[in-house]
Short mmCIF file of C-alpha atoms and ligand atoms in Angstrom, two decimals:
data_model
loop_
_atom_site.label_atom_id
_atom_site.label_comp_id
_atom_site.label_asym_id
_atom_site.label_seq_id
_atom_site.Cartn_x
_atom_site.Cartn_y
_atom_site.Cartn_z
CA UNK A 121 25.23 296.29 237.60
CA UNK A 122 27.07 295.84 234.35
CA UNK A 123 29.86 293.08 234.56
CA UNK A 124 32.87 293.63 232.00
CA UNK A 125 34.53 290.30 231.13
CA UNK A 126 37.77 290.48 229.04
CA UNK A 127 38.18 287.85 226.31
CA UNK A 128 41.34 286.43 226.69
CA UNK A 129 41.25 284.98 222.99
CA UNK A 130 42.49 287.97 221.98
CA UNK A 131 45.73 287.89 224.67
CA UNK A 132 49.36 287.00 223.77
CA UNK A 133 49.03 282.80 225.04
CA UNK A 134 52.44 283.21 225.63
CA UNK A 135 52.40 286.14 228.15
CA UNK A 136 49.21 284.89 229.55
CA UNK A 137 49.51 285.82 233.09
CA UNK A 138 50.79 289.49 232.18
CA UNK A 139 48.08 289.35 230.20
CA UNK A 140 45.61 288.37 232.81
CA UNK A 141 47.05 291.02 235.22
CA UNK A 142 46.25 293.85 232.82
CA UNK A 143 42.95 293.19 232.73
CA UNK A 144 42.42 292.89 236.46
CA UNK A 145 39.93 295.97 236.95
CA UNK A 146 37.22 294.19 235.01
CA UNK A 147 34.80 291.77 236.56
CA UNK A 148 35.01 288.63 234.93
CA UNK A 149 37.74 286.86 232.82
CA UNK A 150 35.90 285.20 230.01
CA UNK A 151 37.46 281.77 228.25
CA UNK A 152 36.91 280.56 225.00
CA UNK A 153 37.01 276.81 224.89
CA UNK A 154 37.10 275.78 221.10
CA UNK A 155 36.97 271.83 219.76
CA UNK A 156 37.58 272.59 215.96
CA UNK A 157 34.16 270.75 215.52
CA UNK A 158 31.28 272.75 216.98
CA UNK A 159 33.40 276.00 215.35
CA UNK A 160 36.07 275.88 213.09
CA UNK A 161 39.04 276.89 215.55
CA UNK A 162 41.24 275.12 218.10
CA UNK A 163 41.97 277.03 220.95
CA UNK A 164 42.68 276.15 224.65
CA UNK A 165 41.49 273.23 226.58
CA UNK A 166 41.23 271.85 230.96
CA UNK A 167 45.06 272.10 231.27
CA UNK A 168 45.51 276.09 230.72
CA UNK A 169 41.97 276.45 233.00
CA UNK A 170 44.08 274.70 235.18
CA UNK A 171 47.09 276.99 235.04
CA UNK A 172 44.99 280.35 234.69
CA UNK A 173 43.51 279.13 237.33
CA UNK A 174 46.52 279.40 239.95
CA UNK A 175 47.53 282.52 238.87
CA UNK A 176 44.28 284.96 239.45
CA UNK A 177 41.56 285.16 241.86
CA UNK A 178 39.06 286.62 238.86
CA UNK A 179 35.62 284.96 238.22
CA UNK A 180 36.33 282.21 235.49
CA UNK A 181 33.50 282.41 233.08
CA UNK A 182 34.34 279.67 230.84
CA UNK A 183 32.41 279.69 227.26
CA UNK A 184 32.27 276.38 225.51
CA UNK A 185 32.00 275.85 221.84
CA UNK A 186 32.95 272.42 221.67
CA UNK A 187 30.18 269.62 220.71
CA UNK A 188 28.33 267.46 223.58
CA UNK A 189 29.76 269.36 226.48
CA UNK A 190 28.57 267.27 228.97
CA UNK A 191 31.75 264.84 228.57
CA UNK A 192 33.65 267.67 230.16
CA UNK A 193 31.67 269.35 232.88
CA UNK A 194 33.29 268.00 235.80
CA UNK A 195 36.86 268.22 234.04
CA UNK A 196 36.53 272.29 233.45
CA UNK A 197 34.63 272.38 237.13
CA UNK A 198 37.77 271.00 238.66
CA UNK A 199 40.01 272.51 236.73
CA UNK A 200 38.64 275.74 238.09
CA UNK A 201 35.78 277.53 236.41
CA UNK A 202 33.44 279.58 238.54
CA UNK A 203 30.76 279.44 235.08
CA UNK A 204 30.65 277.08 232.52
CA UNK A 205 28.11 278.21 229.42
CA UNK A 206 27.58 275.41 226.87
CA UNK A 207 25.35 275.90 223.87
CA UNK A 208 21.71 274.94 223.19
CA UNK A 209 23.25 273.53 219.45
CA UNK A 210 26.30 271.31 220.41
CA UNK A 211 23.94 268.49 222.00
CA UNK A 212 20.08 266.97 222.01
CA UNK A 213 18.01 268.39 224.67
CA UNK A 214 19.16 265.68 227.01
CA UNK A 215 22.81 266.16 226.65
CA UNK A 216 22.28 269.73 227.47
CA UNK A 217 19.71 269.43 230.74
CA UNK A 218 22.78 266.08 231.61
CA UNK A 219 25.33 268.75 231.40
CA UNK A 220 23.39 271.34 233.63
CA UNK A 221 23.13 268.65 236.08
CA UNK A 222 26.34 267.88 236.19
CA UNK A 223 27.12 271.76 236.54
CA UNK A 224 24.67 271.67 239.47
CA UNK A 225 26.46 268.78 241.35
CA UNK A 226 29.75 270.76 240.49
CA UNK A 227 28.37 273.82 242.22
CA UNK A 228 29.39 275.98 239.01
CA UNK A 229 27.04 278.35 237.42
CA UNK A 230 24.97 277.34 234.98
CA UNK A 231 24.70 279.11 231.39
CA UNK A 232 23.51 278.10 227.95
CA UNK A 233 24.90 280.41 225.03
CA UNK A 234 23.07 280.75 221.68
CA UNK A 235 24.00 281.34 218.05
CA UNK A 236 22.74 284.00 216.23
CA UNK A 237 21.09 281.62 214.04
CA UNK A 238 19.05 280.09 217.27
CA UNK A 239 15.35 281.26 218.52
CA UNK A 240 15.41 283.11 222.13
CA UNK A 241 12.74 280.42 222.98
CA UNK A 242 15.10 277.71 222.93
CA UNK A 243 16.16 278.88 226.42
CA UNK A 244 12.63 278.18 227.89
CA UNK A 245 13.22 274.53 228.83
CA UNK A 246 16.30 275.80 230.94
CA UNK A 247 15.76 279.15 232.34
CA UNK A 248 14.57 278.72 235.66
CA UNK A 249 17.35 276.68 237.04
CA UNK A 250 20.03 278.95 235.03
CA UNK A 251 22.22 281.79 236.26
CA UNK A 252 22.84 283.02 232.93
CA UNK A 253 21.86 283.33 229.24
CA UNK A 254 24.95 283.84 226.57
CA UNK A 255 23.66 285.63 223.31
CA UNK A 256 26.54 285.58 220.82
CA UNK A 257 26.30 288.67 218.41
CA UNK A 258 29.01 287.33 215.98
CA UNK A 259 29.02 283.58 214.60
CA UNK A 260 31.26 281.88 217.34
CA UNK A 261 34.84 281.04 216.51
CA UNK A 262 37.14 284.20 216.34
CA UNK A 263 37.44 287.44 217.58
CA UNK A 264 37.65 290.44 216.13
CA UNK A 265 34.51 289.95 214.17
CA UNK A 266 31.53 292.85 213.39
CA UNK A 267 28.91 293.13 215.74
CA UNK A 268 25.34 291.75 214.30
CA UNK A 269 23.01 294.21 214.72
CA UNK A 270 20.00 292.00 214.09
CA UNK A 271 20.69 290.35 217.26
CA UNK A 272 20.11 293.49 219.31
CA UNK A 273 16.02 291.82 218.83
CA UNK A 274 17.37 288.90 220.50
CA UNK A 275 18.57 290.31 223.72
CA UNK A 276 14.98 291.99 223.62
CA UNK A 277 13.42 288.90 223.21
CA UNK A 278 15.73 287.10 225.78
CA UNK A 279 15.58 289.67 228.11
CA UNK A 280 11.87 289.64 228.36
CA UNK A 281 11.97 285.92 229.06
CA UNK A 282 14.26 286.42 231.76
CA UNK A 283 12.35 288.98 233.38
CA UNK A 284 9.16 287.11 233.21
CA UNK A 285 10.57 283.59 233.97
CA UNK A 286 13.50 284.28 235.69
CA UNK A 287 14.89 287.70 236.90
CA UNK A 288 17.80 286.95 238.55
CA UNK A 289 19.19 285.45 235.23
CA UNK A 290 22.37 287.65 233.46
CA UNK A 291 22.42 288.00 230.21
CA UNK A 292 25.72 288.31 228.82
CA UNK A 293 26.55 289.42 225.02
CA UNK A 294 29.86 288.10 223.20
CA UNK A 295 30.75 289.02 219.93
CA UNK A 296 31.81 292.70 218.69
CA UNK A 297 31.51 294.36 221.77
CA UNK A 298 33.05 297.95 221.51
CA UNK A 299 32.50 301.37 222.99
CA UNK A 300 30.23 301.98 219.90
CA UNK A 301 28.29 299.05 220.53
CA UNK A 302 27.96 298.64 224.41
CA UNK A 303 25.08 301.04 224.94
CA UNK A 304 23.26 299.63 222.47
CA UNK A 305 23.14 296.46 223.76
CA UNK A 306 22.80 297.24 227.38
CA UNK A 307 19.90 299.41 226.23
CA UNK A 308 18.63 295.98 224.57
CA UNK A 309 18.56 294.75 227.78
CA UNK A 310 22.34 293.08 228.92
CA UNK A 311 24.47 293.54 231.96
CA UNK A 312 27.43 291.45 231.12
CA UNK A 313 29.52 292.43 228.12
CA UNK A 314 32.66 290.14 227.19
CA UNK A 315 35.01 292.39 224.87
CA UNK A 316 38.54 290.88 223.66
CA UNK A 317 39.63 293.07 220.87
CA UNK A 318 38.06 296.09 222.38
CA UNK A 319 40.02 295.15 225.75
CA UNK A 320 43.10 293.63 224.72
CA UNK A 321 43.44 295.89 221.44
CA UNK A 322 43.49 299.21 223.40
CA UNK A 323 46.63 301.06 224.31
CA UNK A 324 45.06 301.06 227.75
CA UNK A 325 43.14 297.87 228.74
CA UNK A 326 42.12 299.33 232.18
CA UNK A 327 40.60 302.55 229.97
CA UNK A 328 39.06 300.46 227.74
CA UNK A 329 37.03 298.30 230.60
CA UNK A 330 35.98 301.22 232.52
CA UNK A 331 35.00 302.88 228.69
CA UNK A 332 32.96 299.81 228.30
CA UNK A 333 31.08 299.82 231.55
CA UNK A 334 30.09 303.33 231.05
CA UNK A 335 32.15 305.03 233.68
C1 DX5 B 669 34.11 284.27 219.64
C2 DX5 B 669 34.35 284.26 221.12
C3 DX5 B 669 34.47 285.60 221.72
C4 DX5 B 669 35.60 286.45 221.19
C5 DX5 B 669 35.09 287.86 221.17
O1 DX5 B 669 33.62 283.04 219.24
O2 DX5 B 669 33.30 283.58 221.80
O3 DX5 B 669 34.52 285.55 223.15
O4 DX5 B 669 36.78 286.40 221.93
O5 DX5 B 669 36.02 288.67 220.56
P1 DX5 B 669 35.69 290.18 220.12
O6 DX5 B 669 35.29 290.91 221.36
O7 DX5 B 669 36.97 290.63 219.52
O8 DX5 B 669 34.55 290.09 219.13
ZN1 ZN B 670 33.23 283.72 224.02
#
């Protein structure tokens, strides 16, 4: 089953919750949590989790691009998020298993994103206990970027770990997502797709999710 998560970087922040509501036909509602360190952008932090949080039932899948993301596990947990995703480069292998812990005792889901600079392998130290894999197909930091097609070999290469290792692992893709690229990258082996200018640019949101998923 393909999940469709709506980027809601690419909303109005100050029409949020209209915002929210037109996407409510897809799946998930993706975050982007940005520190201005691990990327160079600043963009929303616990409190709007919080707030986002009382104003839709949808899955929070909350992607973090901030650096050592275990000092905030619990904070983004209780603030609301259903998944929290933190990437393999923002902390030593010890900050990263500390902050899947923490996710654990949280009872959030558990994901670790990559760069498009990073090796699938990385994952392999994580993968059993994880609920999903995050393979970024544009440099994190802003939407609205092109799609990297070199990283269609990554979701190949991550894909085959999961289904050795791990089956019941998703495998979400962020970056460039459009119409033009969604079949190519579910045919590279993902099921969850976040899309914010592809979602939020379209005359029709609700069109452009059910586009997306193939319907
Ligand atoms: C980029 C973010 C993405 C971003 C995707 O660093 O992680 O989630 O919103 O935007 P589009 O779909 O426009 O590439
Ligand atoms: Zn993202």
């Amino acid at each position: 089953m393909i999940k469709i998560a709506p980027s809601i970087l690419s909303a109005d922040f100050a029409n949020l919750e209209r915002d929210i509501r037109r996407v409510s036909s897809a799946d998930w509602l993706h975050v982007d949590v940005m520190d201005g360190c691990f990327v160079p952008n600043l963009t929303i932090g616990v409190p709007v989790v919080q707030s986002i949080r009382k104003c839709t039932g949808m899955f929070l899948d909350v992607h973090l691009m901030i650096d050592k993301p275990v000092r905030y596990v619990e904070a983004f947990a209780q603030a609301g998020a259903d998944l929290l995703s933190v990437h393999l480069e923002a902390d030593h292998p010890t900050g990263i298993a500390e902050a899947l812990r923490r996710m654990e005792a949280c009872k959030v889901k558990k994901a670790v994103a990559l760069r498009p600079i990073t090796a699938p392998s990385a994952v392999l130290p994580y993968l059993e206990g994880l609920d999903m894999v995050l393979v970024m197909t544009v440099e994190p930091g802003f939407g609205g970027q092109a799609f990297l097609e070199h990283q269609l070999d990554t979701i190949r290469q991550v894909r085959a770990l999961i289904e050795r290792y791990n089956p019941a692992c998703r495998l979400e893709v962020d970056g460039g997502i459009s119409v033009k690229t969604a079949a190519a990258v579910v045919a590279a082996g993902a099921d969850t797709l976040v899309a914010g200018s592809a979602v939020y640019g379209a005359a029709d949101p609700a069109a452009a999710i059910a586009a997306l998923r193939g319907d």
